[in-house]
Coordinates of C-alpha atoms in Angstrom, one line a residue:
Chain A
X1289 CA -29.0 10.5 -6.1
X1290 CA -30.1 11.6 -8.9
X1291 CA -33.2 9.8 -10.8
X1292 CA -32.3 11.5 -13.9
X1293 CA -28.9 9.4 -14.3
X1294 CA -29.7 5.9 -15.3
X1295 CA -27.6 3.4 -13.9
X1296 CA -26.0 2.2 -17.3
X1297 CA -25.5 5.9 -18.6
X1298 CA -23.8 6.0 -14.6
X1299 CA -21.8 2.5 -16.1
X1300 CA -20.8 3.5 -19.5
X1301 CA -19.8 7.5 -17.9
X1302 CA -16.9 5.4 -16.0
X1303 CA -15.9 2.9 -18.7
X1304 CA -15.4 6.0 -21.2
X1305 CA -14.1 8.0 -18.7
X1306 CA -11.5 6.0 -17.4
X1307 CA -10.3 5.4 -21.0
X1308 CA -10.6 8.6 -21.8
X1309 CA -8.0 9.1 -19.1
X1310 CA -6.6 6.3 -19.8
X1311 CA -4.7 7.5 -23.2
X1312 CA -3.7 10.9 -21.8
X1313 CA -1.9 8.7 -19.1
X1314 CA 0.1 6.4 -21.4
X1315 CA 0.4 9.7 -24.2
X1316 CA 1.9 11.4 -21.4
X1317 CA 4.5 8.5 -20.2
X1318 CA 5.4 7.2 -24.0
X1319 CA 6.3 11.4 -23.7
X1320 CA 8.0 10.7 -21.0
X1321 CA 10.2 7.4 -21.6
X1322 CA 11.8 9.5 -24.6
X1323 CA 12.7 11.8 -22.0
X1324 CA 14.1 9.6 -19.9
X1325 CA 15.9 7.6 -23.0
X1326 CA 17.0 10.5 -24.4
X1327 CA 20.7 12.1 -24.6
X1328 CA 19.2 15.3 -24.7
X1329 CA 17.6 15.0 -22.3
X1330 CA 19.5 12.7 -19.8
X1331 CA 22.0 10.7 -19.1
X1332 CA 21.0 7.8 -20.3
X1333 CA 24.0 7.2 -22.6
X1334 CA 26.1 7.1 -19.4
X1335 CA 24.6 4.3 -18.4
X1336 CA 27.4 1.3 -18.7
X1337 CA 28.0 -2.3 -17.1
X1338 CA 29.8 -0.7 -14.1
X1339 CA 26.3 1.5 -13.4
X1340 CA 24.8 -2.0 -14.7
X1341 CA 26.5 -3.8 -11.9
X1342 CA 26.1 -1.3 -9.3
X1343 CA 22.0 -0.8 -9.3
X1344 CA 22.4 -5.3 -8.9
X1345 CA 24.2 -4.4 -5.7
X1346 CA 21.9 -2.0 -4.9
X1347 CA 18.9 -4.3 -4.8
X1348 CA 20.7 -7.8 -3.8
X1349 CA 20.9 -6.3 -0.4
X1350 CA 18.5 -3.5 -0.5
X1351 CA 19.4 -0.8 0.1
X1352 CA 16.1 1.1 -0.3
X1353 CA 13.9 -1.0 3.2
X1354 CA 16.6 2.3 5.0
X1355 CA 17.7 4.4 2.6
X1356 CA 15.8 6.2 0.2
X1357 CA 16.5 6.9 -3.5
X1358 CA 15.7 10.5 -5.3
X1359 CA 12.9 10.4 -1.8
X1360 CA 11.9 6.9 -2.4
X1361 CA 12.7 4.2 0.4
X1362 CA 12.8 3.5 4.2
X1363 CA 13.2 6.9 5.2
X1364 CA 15.9 5.4 8.3
X1365 CA 18.9 6.1 6.7
X1366 CA 20.3 9.5 4.7
X1367 CA 18.8 9.8 1.1
X1368 CA 22.1 8.6 -1.7
X1369 CA 20.6 9.5 -4.7
X1370 CA 23.3 12.9 -4.3
X1371 CA 25.7 10.7 -2.0
X1372 CA 28.3 11.5 -4.2
X1373 CA 27.5 15.8 -4.6
X1374 CA 27.6 15.1 -0.9
X1375 CA 30.7 14.1 -0.9
X1376 CA 32.3 16.3 -3.0
X1377 CA 32.1 13.4 -5.9
X1378 CA 31.5 16.9 -8.5
X1379 CA 35.3 18.2 -7.4
X1380 CA 37.1 15.2 -5.8
X1381 CA 35.5 12.4 -8.2
X1382 CA 38.6 9.6 -6.6
X1383 CA 38.2 11.5 -2.6
X1384 CA 34.8 10.6 -3.1
X1385 CA 34.8 7.3 -4.3
X1386 CA 37.4 5.8 -1.3
X1387 CA 34.7 7.5 1.4
X1388 CA 31.7 5.6 -0.1
X1389 CA 34.1 2.4 -1.0
X1390 CA 35.6 2.4 2.8
X1391 CA 32.2 3.6 4.3
X1392 CA 30.5 0.4 3.1
X1393 CA 34.0 -1.7 4.5
X1394 CA 33.6 -0.3 7.8
X1395 CA 30.1 -1.0 8.8
X1396 CA 28.5 -1.9 11.0
X1397 CA 30.0 0.9 13.3
X1398 CA 28.8 -0.3 16.7
X1399 CA 28.1 2.6 18.5
X1400 CA 25.8 2.7 21.2
X1401 CA 23.0 4.1 20.4
X1402 CA 23.7 4.8 16.2
X1403 CA 21.6 3.3 13.8
X1404 CA 23.6 0.1 12.5
X1405 CA 24.6 -0.3 8.8
X1406 CA 25.3 -4.2 8.0
X1407 CA 28.3 -5.3 6.7
X1408 CA 27.9 -6.3 3.2
X1409 CA 31.1 -8.0 2.5
X1410 CA 31.4 -6.5 -1.2
X1411 CA 34.0 -7.1 -3.5
X1412 CA 36.1 -4.6 -5.1
X1413 CA 34.4 -5.0 -8.0
X1414 CA 31.4 -4.4 -6.5
X1415 CA 32.3 -1.0 -4.8
X1416 CA 33.5 0.1 -7.6
X1417 CA 29.6 -0.5 -9.9
X1418 CA 28.6 0.6 -7.0
X1419 CA 30.1 3.9 -6.9
X1420 CA 29.5 4.3 -10.5
X1421 CA 26.1 3.7 -9.9
X1422 CA 25.6 7.0 -7.2
X1423 CA 27.6 8.1 -10.0
X1424 CA 25.1 8.5 -12.5
X1425 CA 22.2 9.2 -9.8
X1426 CA 23.3 12.0 -9.0
X1427 CA 23.6 13.6 -12.7
X1428 CA 19.5 12.5 -13.2
X1429 CA 17.9 15.7 -13.7
X1430 CA 15.7 15.4 -10.6
X1431 CA 14.5 19.2 -11.0
X1432 CA 16.7 20.6 -8.8
X1433 CA 14.9 17.9 -6.0
X1434 CA 16.7 18.0 -3.5
X1435 CA 16.8 21.2 -2.1
X1436 CA 20.0 21.0 -0.6
X1437 CA 22.9 18.4 -0.7
X1438 CA 22.5 17.5 2.8
X1439 CA 19.3 14.9 0.9
Chain B
X1319 CA -24.3 -18.1 4.0
X1320 CA -26.6 -18.1 1.9
X1321 CA -24.6 -20.2 -0.8
X1322 CA -22.1 -23.5 0.5
X1323 CA -19.2 -22.7 -1.1
X1324 CA -19.0 -19.0 0.6
X1325 CA -17.6 -21.4 3.0
X1326 CA -13.6 -21.2 0.9
X1327 CA -13.6 -17.3 2.2
X1328 CA -13.3 -18.6 6.0
X1329 CA -9.3 -19.6 4.6
X1330 CA -8.3 -17.1 3.3
X1331 CA -10.1 -14.7 6.0
X1332 CA -7.7 -17.3 8.3
X1333 CA -4.6 -16.9 6.5
X1334 CA -5.3 -13.0 6.7
X1335 CA -5.6 -12.6 9.8
X1336 CA -2.6 -14.8 10.9
X1337 CA -0.4 -12.5 8.3
X1338 CA -2.3 -9.7 10.0
X1339 CA -0.2 -10.0 13.1
X1340 CA 2.5 -10.8 11.7
X1341 CA 1.9 -7.0 10.4
X1342 CA 1.6 -5.6 13.5
X1343 CA 4.4 -6.8 15.1
X1344 CA 6.8 -6.5 13.1
X1345 CA 5.4 -3.0 12.6
X1346 CA 6.3 -2.8 16.4
X1347 CA 9.6 -4.3 16.6
X1348 CA 11.0 -2.0 13.5
X1349 CA 9.5 0.8 16.0
X1350 CA 11.6 -0.1 18.9
X1351 CA 14.3 -0.1 16.4
X1352 CA 14.1 3.6 15.7
X1353 CA 14.5 3.7 19.6
X1354 CA 16.8 1.2 20.7
X1355 CA 19.0 1.5 17.1
X1356 CA 21.3 -1.7 18.1
X1357 CA 18.4 -3.6 19.0
X1358 CA 18.8 -7.2 16.0
X1359 CA 21.0 -4.9 14.4
X1360 CA 23.5 -8.5 14.2
X1361 CA 20.5 -10.3 13.4
X1362 CA 17.8 -8.6 11.5
X1363 CA 18.9 -5.9 10.2
X1364 CA 16.3 -2.9 10.0
X1365 CA 15.5 -3.4 6.0
X1366 CA 14.6 -7.7 6.4
X1367 CA 12.5 -6.1 8.9
X1368 CA 11.0 -3.6 7.5
X1369 CA 10.1 -6.0 4.3
X1370 CA 8.7 -8.5 6.2
X1371 CA 6.3 -5.1 7.9
X1372 CA 5.0 -4.0 4.4
X1373 CA 5.0 -7.7 2.2
X1374 CA 2.8 -9.0 5.3
X1375 CA 0.7 -6.6 4.8
X1376 CA 0.5 -7.1 1.0
X1377 CA 0.1 -10.1 1.0
X1378 CA -3.0 -10.0 3.9
X1379 CA -5.1 -7.2 2.2
X1380 CA -4.6 -9.8 -0.6
X1381 CA -6.0 -12.8 1.6
X1382 CA -8.3 -10.7 2.3
X1383 CA -9.5 -9.2 -0.8
X1384 CA -9.4 -13.1 -2.3
X1385 CA -11.3 -13.7 0.8
X1386 CA -14.0 -10.9 0.3
X1387 CA -14.3 -12.2 -3.5
X1388 CA -15.2 -15.2 -3.4
X1389 CA -17.3 -14.4 -0.3
X1390 CA -19.7 -11.8 -2.4
X1391 CA -19.8 -13.4 -5.6
X1392 CA -21.4 -16.3 -4.9
X1393 CA -24.2 -13.7 -3.3
X1394 CA -24.0 -11.9 -6.1
X1395 CA -24.0 -13.7 -9.1
X1396 CA -27.1 -15.9 -7.4
X1397 CA -25.2 -19.2 -7.3
X1398 CA -22.1 -21.6 -6.3
X1399 CA -18.4 -20.4 -7.1
X1400 CA -17.7 -22.3 -10.5
X1401 CA -15.2 -24.4 -8.3
X1402 CA -14.3 -24.3 -5.0
X1403 CA -11.0 -27.2 -4.8
X1404 CA -9.8 -23.9 -7.3
X1405 CA -10.4 -21.0 -4.7
X1406 CA -8.7 -24.3 -2.3
X1407 CA -5.1 -25.0 -3.5
X1408 CA -4.8 -21.6 -5.0
X1409 CA -5.0 -20.4 -1.4
X1410 CA -2.9 -23.2 0.1
X1411 CA -0.4 -21.6 -3.1
X1412 CA -0.5 -18.6 -2.3
X1413 CA -0.5 -18.9 1.4
X1414 CA 3.2 -20.9 0.8
X1415 CA 4.0 -18.2 -1.6
X1416 CA 4.0 -15.7 1.1
X1417 CA 5.3 -17.5 4.0
X1418 CA 8.4 -19.2 1.7
X1419 CA 9.3 -15.2 0.5
X1420 CA 9.3 -14.3 4.4
X1421 CA 11.6 -17.2 5.1
X1422 CA 13.6 -16.1 2.8
X1423 CA 14.3 -12.4 3.3
X1424 CA 14.7 -14.1 7.6
X1425 CA 17.8 -15.8 5.5
X1426 CA 18.7 -12.9 3.0
X1427 CA 17.6 -14.0 0.0
X1428 CA 15.2 -10.8 -1.4
X1429 CA 15.2 -9.0 -4.3
X1430 CA 15.9 -4.7 -3.7
X1431 CA 13.0 -3.3 -4.9
X1432 CA 10.7 -1.7 -2.5
X1433 CA 8.3 -3.9 -1.9
X1434 CA 8.8 -6.1 -4.9
X1435 CA 11.0 -7.6 -3.3
X1436 CA 10.1 -11.4 -4.1
X1437 CA 12.5 -13.6 -5.7
X1438 CA 11.1 -13.9 -9.1
X1439 CA 9.9 -18.1 -8.7
X1440 CA 7.3 -16.4 -6.1
X1441 CA 6.2 -13.4 -8.6
X1442 CA 5.8 -15.9 -11.3
X1443 CA 3.6 -17.9 -8.2
X1444 CA 1.9 -15.3 -7.6
X1445 CA 0.4 -14.2 -11.2
X1446 CA -0.5 -18.2 -11.1
X1447 CA -2.2 -17.9 -8.3
X1448 CA -4.0 -14.4 -9.2
X1449 CA -4.9 -16.3 -12.8
X1450 CA -6.6 -19.2 -11.0
X1451 CA -8.6 -16.6 -8.7
X1452 CA -9.2 -14.3 -11.6
X1453 CA -10.7 -17.5 -13.5
X1454 CA -12.5 -19.7 -11.0
X1455 CA -14.6 -15.7 -10.5
X1456 CA -15.0 -14.2 -13.7
X1457 CA -17.0 -18.0 -14.7
X1458 CA -18.8 -17.6 -11.3
X1459 CA -20.0 -14.6 -12.8
X1460 CA -20.6 -15.7 -16.6
X1461 CA -23.2 -19.0 -15.2
X1462 CA -24.9 -16.4 -12.8
X1463 CA -26.3 -13.0 -12.6
X1464 CA -24.4 -9.5 -13.7
X1465 CA -25.0 -7.1 -10.9
X1466 CA -22.6 -3.8 -11.0
X1467 CA -21.6 -4.7 -8.1
X1468 CA -19.5 -7.7 -9.1
X1469 CA -18.8 -6.0 -13.1
X1470 CA -16.4 -3.4 -11.0
X1471 CA -14.7 -6.3 -8.7
X1472 CA -14.0 -8.5 -11.4
X1473 CA -12.3 -5.0 -13.4
X1474 CA -10.3 -3.7 -9.9
X1475 CA -9.3 -7.1 -9.8
X1476 CA -7.9 -7.4 -13.1
X1477 CA -6.7 -4.7 -13.1
X1478 CA -4.5 -5.6 -9.9
X1479 CA -3.2 -8.7 -12.1
X1480 CA -2.8 -6.8 -15.0
X1481 CA -0.7 -4.0 -13.4
X1482 CA 1.5 -6.7 -10.7
X1483 CA 3.3 -8.0 -14.8
X1484 CA 4.9 -4.8 -14.7
X1485 CA 6.8 -6.2 -11.5
X1486 CA 8.8 -8.2 -13.9
X1487 CA 9.6 -5.4 -16.2
X1488 CA 13.2 -4.2 -14.3
X1489 CA 15.7 -1.8 -16.1
X1490 CA 19.1 0.0 -15.3
X1491 CA 17.8 3.1 -16.0
X1492 CA 16.4 4.5 -12.9
X1493 CA 14.5 6.4 -14.6
X1494 CA 12.4 4.3 -16.3
X1495 CA 12.7 1.4 -13.0
X1496 CA 11.4 3.6 -11.4
X1497 CA 8.5 5.5 -13.4
X1498 CA 7.0 1.8 -14.4
X1499 CA 7.6 0.7 -10.4
X1500 CA 4.6 2.9 -9.9
X1501 CA 2.5 1.0 -12.3
X1502 CA 2.6 -1.5 -10.2
X1503 CA 2.2 0.3 -6.6
X1504 CA 0.4 3.7 -7.4
X1505 CA -2.0 2.0 -10.1
X1506 CA -3.0 -0.3 -7.6
X1507 CA -3.4 1.8 -4.3
X1508 CA -4.6 4.9 -5.7
X1509 CA -6.2 3.2 -8.8
X1510 CA -7.7 -0.3 -8.8
X1511 CA -7.7 -0.9 -4.9
X1512 CA -10.4 1.6 -5.0
X1513 CA -12.4 -0.6 -7.1
X1514 CA -12.4 -3.4 -5.4
X1515 CA -12.4 -1.3 -2.4
X1516 CA -15.6 0.7 -3.1
X1517 CA -17.6 -3.1 -4.2
X1518 CA -17.2 -4.7 -1.0
X1519 CA -18.5 -1.0 0.4
X1520 CA -21.7 -1.1 -1.5
X1521 CA -21.8 -4.8 -1.2
X1522 CA -21.9 -4.0 2.3
X1523 CA -24.5 -1.2 2.4
X1524 CA -26.5 -3.2 0.0
X1525 CA -26.8 -6.4 3.0
X1526 CA -26.3 -3.8 6.3
X1527 CA -28.5 -0.9 5.3
X1528 CA -31.2 -2.7 3.1
X1529 CA -31.4 0.7 0.8
X1530 CA -32.3 -0.4 -2.9
X1531 CA -29.5 -2.2 -5.0
X1532 CA -30.5 0.8 -7.6
X1533 CA -29.2 3.5 -5.8
X1534 CA -25.9 1.6 -4.0
X1535 CA -24.8 0.6 -7.4
X1536 CA -24.9 3.8 -9.2
X1537 CA -22.9 5.7 -5.8
X1538 CA -20.8 3.3 -7.0
X1539 CA -20.0 4.1 -10.3
X1540 CA -19.4 7.6 -9.4
X1541 CA -17.3 6.8 -6.5
X1542 CA -15.0 4.1 -8.8
X1543 CA -14.9 7.2 -12.0
X1544 CA -13.8 9.8 -9.5
X1545 CA -10.9 7.0 -8.4
X1546 CA -9.6 6.8 -12.2
X1547 CA -10.1 10.2 -13.0
X1548 CA -8.5 11.5 -10.9
X1549 CA -5.7 8.6 -10.3
X1550 CA -4.5 8.0 -13.0
X1551 CA -3.5 11.4 -14.2
X1552 CA -3.1 11.9 -10.1
X1553 CA 0.5 9.4 -10.8
X1554 CA 1.6 12.6 -11.7
X1555 CA 2.9 13.3 -8.6
X1556 CA 4.7 10.4 -7.9
X1557 CA 6.5 11.7 -11.2
X1558 CA 8.0 14.9 -9.8
X1559 CA 11.8 14.2 -8.8
X1560 CA 12.8 11.2 -10.3
X1561 CA 14.3 12.0 -14.0
X1562 CA 10.2 12.6 -15.7
X1563 CA 10.0 16.4 -17.5
X1564 CA 8.8 19.0 -15.1
X1565 CA 5.2 18.9 -16.3
X1566 CA 4.4 16.5 -13.9
X1567 CA 4.3 19.3 -11.2
X1568 CA 1.3 20.4 -12.5
X1569 CA -0.6 17.2 -13.7
X1570 CA 0.3 15.1 -10.6
X1571 CA -0.2 18.2 -8.5
X1572 CA -3.8 18.9 -10.0
X1573 CA -5.0 15.4 -10.4
X1574 CA -4.1 14.4 -7.3
X1575 CA -5.6 17.3 -5.1
X1576 CA -9.0 16.0 -6.9
X1577 CA -8.0 12.3 -5.7
X1578 CA -9.7 13.3 -2.7
X1579 CA -13.2 13.1 -4.0
X1580 CA -13.4 10.0 -4.0
X1581 CA -12.6 9.3 -0.3
X1582 CA -15.1 12.1 -0.1
X1583 CA -17.8 10.0 -2.4
X1584 CA -17.3 6.9 -0.2
X1585 CA -18.1 9.4 3.4
X1586 CA -21.4 10.5 1.7
X1587 CA -22.6 7.1 0.5
X1588 CA -22.2 4.9 4.0
X1589 CA -23.6 7.5 5.7
X1590 CA -26.1 8.2 3.3
X1591 CA -26.6 5.2 3.1
X1592 CA -27.5 4.0 6.8
X1593 CA -29.2 7.1 7.4
X1594 CA -31.4 6.1 4.6
X1595 CA -31.7 2.6 5.4
X1596 CA -32.8 3.2 9.0
X1597 CA -32.6 -0.1 10.1
X1598 CA -30.8 -1.7 12.2
X1599 CA -29.1 -4.4 11.5
X1600 CA -27.7 -7.3 14.1
X1601 CA -24.0 -7.0 13.0
X1602 CA -23.9 -3.3 14.8
X1603 CA -20.1 -3.7 14.3
X1604 CA -20.2 -4.6 11.1
X1605 CA -21.5 -1.7 10.7
X1606 CA -18.8 0.1 13.0
X1607 CA -16.5 -0.5 10.5
X1608 CA -17.9 0.5 7.4
X1609 CA -18.3 4.3 8.6
X1610 CA -15.3 4.0 10.5
X1611 CA -13.3 2.6 6.7
X1612 CA -14.8 5.5 4.9
X1613 CA -13.4 8.2 7.8
X1614 CA -10.2 7.3 8.4
X1615 CA -10.0 6.6 4.5
X1616 CA -10.8 10.1 3.6
X1617 CA -8.6 11.5 6.6
X1618 CA -5.5 9.3 5.5
X1619 CA -6.2 8.9 1.7
X1620 CA -7.7 11.8 1.6
X1621 CA -6.0 15.2 3.6
X1622 CA -2.9 13.4 4.4
X1623 CA -2.2 13.0 0.8
X1624 CA -3.3 16.5 -0.1
X1625 CA -1.1 17.4 3.0
X1626 CA 2.5 17.1 0.5
X1627 CA 1.0 16.3 -2.9
X1628 CA 0.9 19.6 -4.1
X1629 CA 4.6 19.8 -5.7
X1630 CA 5.5 22.9 -4.2
X1631 CA 5.2 21.2 -0.8
X1632 CA 6.7 17.9 -1.8
X1633 CA 9.9 19.2 -3.0
X1634 CA 10.6 19.8 0.8
X1635 CA 8.1 16.9 2.7
X1636 CA 9.1 14.4 -0.3
X1637 CA 10.8 10.7 1.8
X1638 CA 10.3 12.3 5.1
X1639 CA 8.6 10.8 8.1
X1640 CA 5.2 12.7 6.3
X1641 CA 5.4 10.8 3.8
X1642 CA 5.3 7.7 6.4
X1643 CA 2.4 9.4 7.9
X1644 CA 0.3 9.2 5.2
X1645 CA 0.9 5.2 4.3
X1646 CA -0.4 4.4 7.8
X1647 CA -3.5 6.3 7.8
X1648 CA -4.0 6.0 4.4
X1649 CA -3.5 2.2 4.6
X1650 CA -5.3 1.3 7.7
X1651 CA -8.6 3.3 6.9
X1652 CA -8.7 2.8 3.0
X1653 CA -7.7 -1.0 3.0
X1654 CA -6.8 -2.4 6.1
X1655 CA -10.2 -1.2 7.5
X1656 CA -12.4 -2.5 4.2
X1657 CA -11.2 -5.7 5.3
X1658 CA -12.4 -6.0 8.8
X1659 CA -15.2 -5.0 7.7
X1660 CA -16.2 -7.9 5.6
X1661 CA -14.7 -10.3 8.0
X1662 CA -16.5 -8.4 10.9
X1663 CA -20.0 -8.6 8.5
X1664 CA -19.1 -12.4 6.8
X1665 CA -16.7 -14.8 9.7
X1666 CA -19.9 -15.2 12.3
X1667 CA -21.8 -16.3 9.2
X1668 CA -19.2 -18.7 8.1
X1669 CA -18.9 -19.9 11.4
X1670 CA -22.7 -20.0 11.4
X1671 CA -23.6 -18.5 14.6
X1672 CA -24.9 -14.7 15.4
X1673 CA -22.7 -11.3 15.3
X1674 CA -20.5 -12.7 18.5
X1675 CA -18.0 -10.9 21.1
X1676 CA -19.3 -7.5 18.8
X1677 CA -18.4 -4.8 21.7
X1678 CA -15.1 -7.2 22.0
X1679 CA -14.9 -6.0 18.4
X1680 CA -15.6 -2.7 18.5
X1681 CA -13.3 -1.8 21.6
X1682 CA -11.0 -3.8 18.7
X1683 CA -11.5 -0.8 16.6
X1684 CA -11.5 1.5 19.0
X1685 CA -7.8 0.9 20.3
X1686 CA -6.7 0.6 17.3
X1687 CA -8.1 3.6 15.1
X1688 CA -6.8 5.3 18.0
X1689 CA -3.3 4.4 17.9
X1690 CA -3.0 4.9 14.2
X1691 CA -4.2 8.4 14.4
X1692 CA -1.9 8.9 17.4
X1693 CA 1.6 7.1 15.4
X1694 CA 0.4 9.6 12.4
X1695 CA 0.1 12.8 14.3
X1696 CA 3.7 12.0 15.8
X1697 CA 4.9 10.8 12.9
X1698 CA 3.5 13.9 10.8
X1699 CA 4.8 16.5 13.7
X1700 CA 8.8 14.2 13.0
X1701 CA 8.2 15.3 9.6
X1702 CA 7.3 18.5 9.6
X1703 CA 10.3 19.2 11.8
X1704 CA 12.0 16.6 9.7
X1705 CA 11.5 18.9 6.2
X1706 CA 12.1 22.5 8.5
X1707 CA 15.6 21.7 9.8
X1708 CA 16.8 19.1 6.7
X1709 CA 15.2 20.9 3.8
X1710 CA 14.8 24.1 4.6
X1711 CA 18.5 25.0 7.1
X1712 CA 19.5 22.0 5.0
X1713 CA 21.2 19.9 8.7
X1714 CA 22.4 16.6 8.3
X1715 CA 19.8 13.6 8.1
X1716 CA 22.0 11.4 11.0
X1717 CA 21.5 15.3 12.4
X1718 CA 18.0 15.9 12.1
X1719 CA 16.9 12.4 13.5
X1720 CA 18.4 12.3 16.3
X1721 CA 16.1 15.4 17.6
X1722 CA 13.2 13.5 16.8
X1723 CA 14.1 11.2 19.4
X1724 CA 10.7 11.8 21.3
X1725 CA 8.3 11.7 18.8
X1726 CA 10.1 7.5 17.4
X1727 CA 9.1 7.1 21.8
X1728 CA 5.7 7.9 20.9
X1729 CA 5.8 5.7 18.0
X1730 CA 6.3 3.2 19.4
X1731 CA 4.0 3.0 22.6
X1732 CA 1.1 3.7 19.7
X1733 CA 2.6 1.2 17.9
X1734 CA 2.4 -1.1 21.0
X1735 CA -1.2 -0.2 20.9
X1736 CA -2.2 -1.1 17.4
X1737 CA -0.7 -4.6 18.4
X1738 CA -3.2 -4.9 21.0
X1739 CA -6.3 -3.4 19.6
X1740 CA -4.9 -6.2 16.8
X1741 CA -5.0 -8.9 18.7
X1742 CA -8.6 -8.2 20.3
X1743 CA -10.2 -7.4 17.5
X1744 CA -8.3 -11.0 15.8
X1745 CA -10.0 -12.7 19.3
X1746 CA -13.2 -11.3 18.9
X1747 CA -13.5 -12.5 15.4
X1748 CA -11.7 -16.4 15.6
X1749 CA -13.3 -17.0 19.1
X1750 CA -17.1 -17.3 19.9
X1751 CA -18.1 -16.0 23.0
X1752 CA -20.9 -16.6 24.9
X1753 CA -23.3 -14.2 23.8
X1754 CA -23.1 -16.2 20.7
X1755 CA -25.1 -19.2 22.5
X1756 CA -27.9 -16.7 24.1
X1757 CA -29.4 -15.9 20.7
X1758 CA -32.7 -17.7 20.1
X1759 CA -33.2 -19.9 16.2
X1760 CA -35.9 -17.4 16.1
X1761 CA -34.2 -14.3 15.8
X1762 CA -31.5 -15.5 14.0
X1763 CA -34.0 -16.2 10.9
X1764 CA -35.6 -13.1 11.4
X1765 CA -32.4 -11.1 11.6
X1766 CA -30.3 -12.7 8.9
X1767 CA -28.7 -10.5 5.5

């Protein structure tokens, strides 16, 4: 490596540059936090106890280790960030809610050669929370992702 | 081995390799469920199999890093480790935490944020373990020689611990949840873990090639500078579609494309050092792993990362099997291989023998690497079809998955090859062979270091 670059200069470039990029990154993160909590630019104001319960149910049963949510997760089962839209929640909210609840109650399908979803034995309240959670996630501004309703 | 206390590394390496076998076995099992979906569906659901697969991986890589740190820090600082006792207690605590987590998963006790499924008390235990480790390591360096290798290593490991604290923050707002979840996940593997990896490689280059420390350390600073300058803002490639502002599409695309640079620098570094050093070290297997590590990391993290990192490509590829392809090759190339490299170098010294079973070890290298490479190709093909048919043409998820069955069979096959390769590697490291005994004591003392 170049003789003119001393080891202490190399070290200073590393620490100085890292601090420089870290500061920019943190500034942008702060801006993004504001974006994601402001009612002008996000649906954060629509968060409520039911959505919170739904998120808790989602986590307790580790849905993310089969499904994806905004494209992040396990790729073994369908995207659920927009499942509310896919099941027609925007046109018929009651129908979509019933569909999701009945789906959860009827698993596993037991069909040979088809991926199986476990039965999670959720209470009516928990099912309601999960529906509200999906309804909320479908309202997040994801920059028009996914490309179509199939997720 | 120059310092008695380096021996504590042996605990970590043995623990890591056992978990390595658990990781690949559960991986193969998950691959089998893709082919036979009803397999074990009522006993261990896919979600739990995958959780054990990923958690075993993370824990064994960290355990390997800890072993590597204890091994190299004594030689770098030219002093015994501050407290071998703390190192041993810390190991058992970490192993217990990891094992308790896995048993818990099998019984259905887990959280639900990907990779951070550990119950809170285990997360707390991990923090305690990390603090014991960092205290021990920092005290060792403070009482001894301070080299660039150990400084970069310690900065990296402190970063690992501090960033893990974001695992405790879980807001109701999913957008914030995801933003800070990436502080642990991205800033680990595309940030501070690269510091750990680069310093281990630098240590191995000094030992294996005999090139001047001064030269190696300049390269080290260059590599880690590139890693953090690109990797920090490169986090943006995870902020495209999760409810964050649109400007991340530009920032993420530009900086995560540049994330290829540190990996390319590592390829240049390892090959240049070997060429410049020009001496033959008796441990050829360790050298093979070092060179393989930089090359596979370049392809896995660099090329396969770039493949789907531009936001207008990622719009279609995000969350398809392409991501899985990248994940497997990147983790194998960067972090599995650097761990096996240091273990292949250090294990003979720790057990007090000359490098042994090198042929088997190198066969393990080729078998495992071929398996992972083939798996990457099959998943890349599967993901390309998935992105086109599902994302572009708009067919439903399950209909598309049904069309990918052939690729999942190939993936299972390559996964089984990986399992065989992993067992070969572990066997070659654990079990001393006949060739070990053939080496004369005089050759031993000349060839050491």
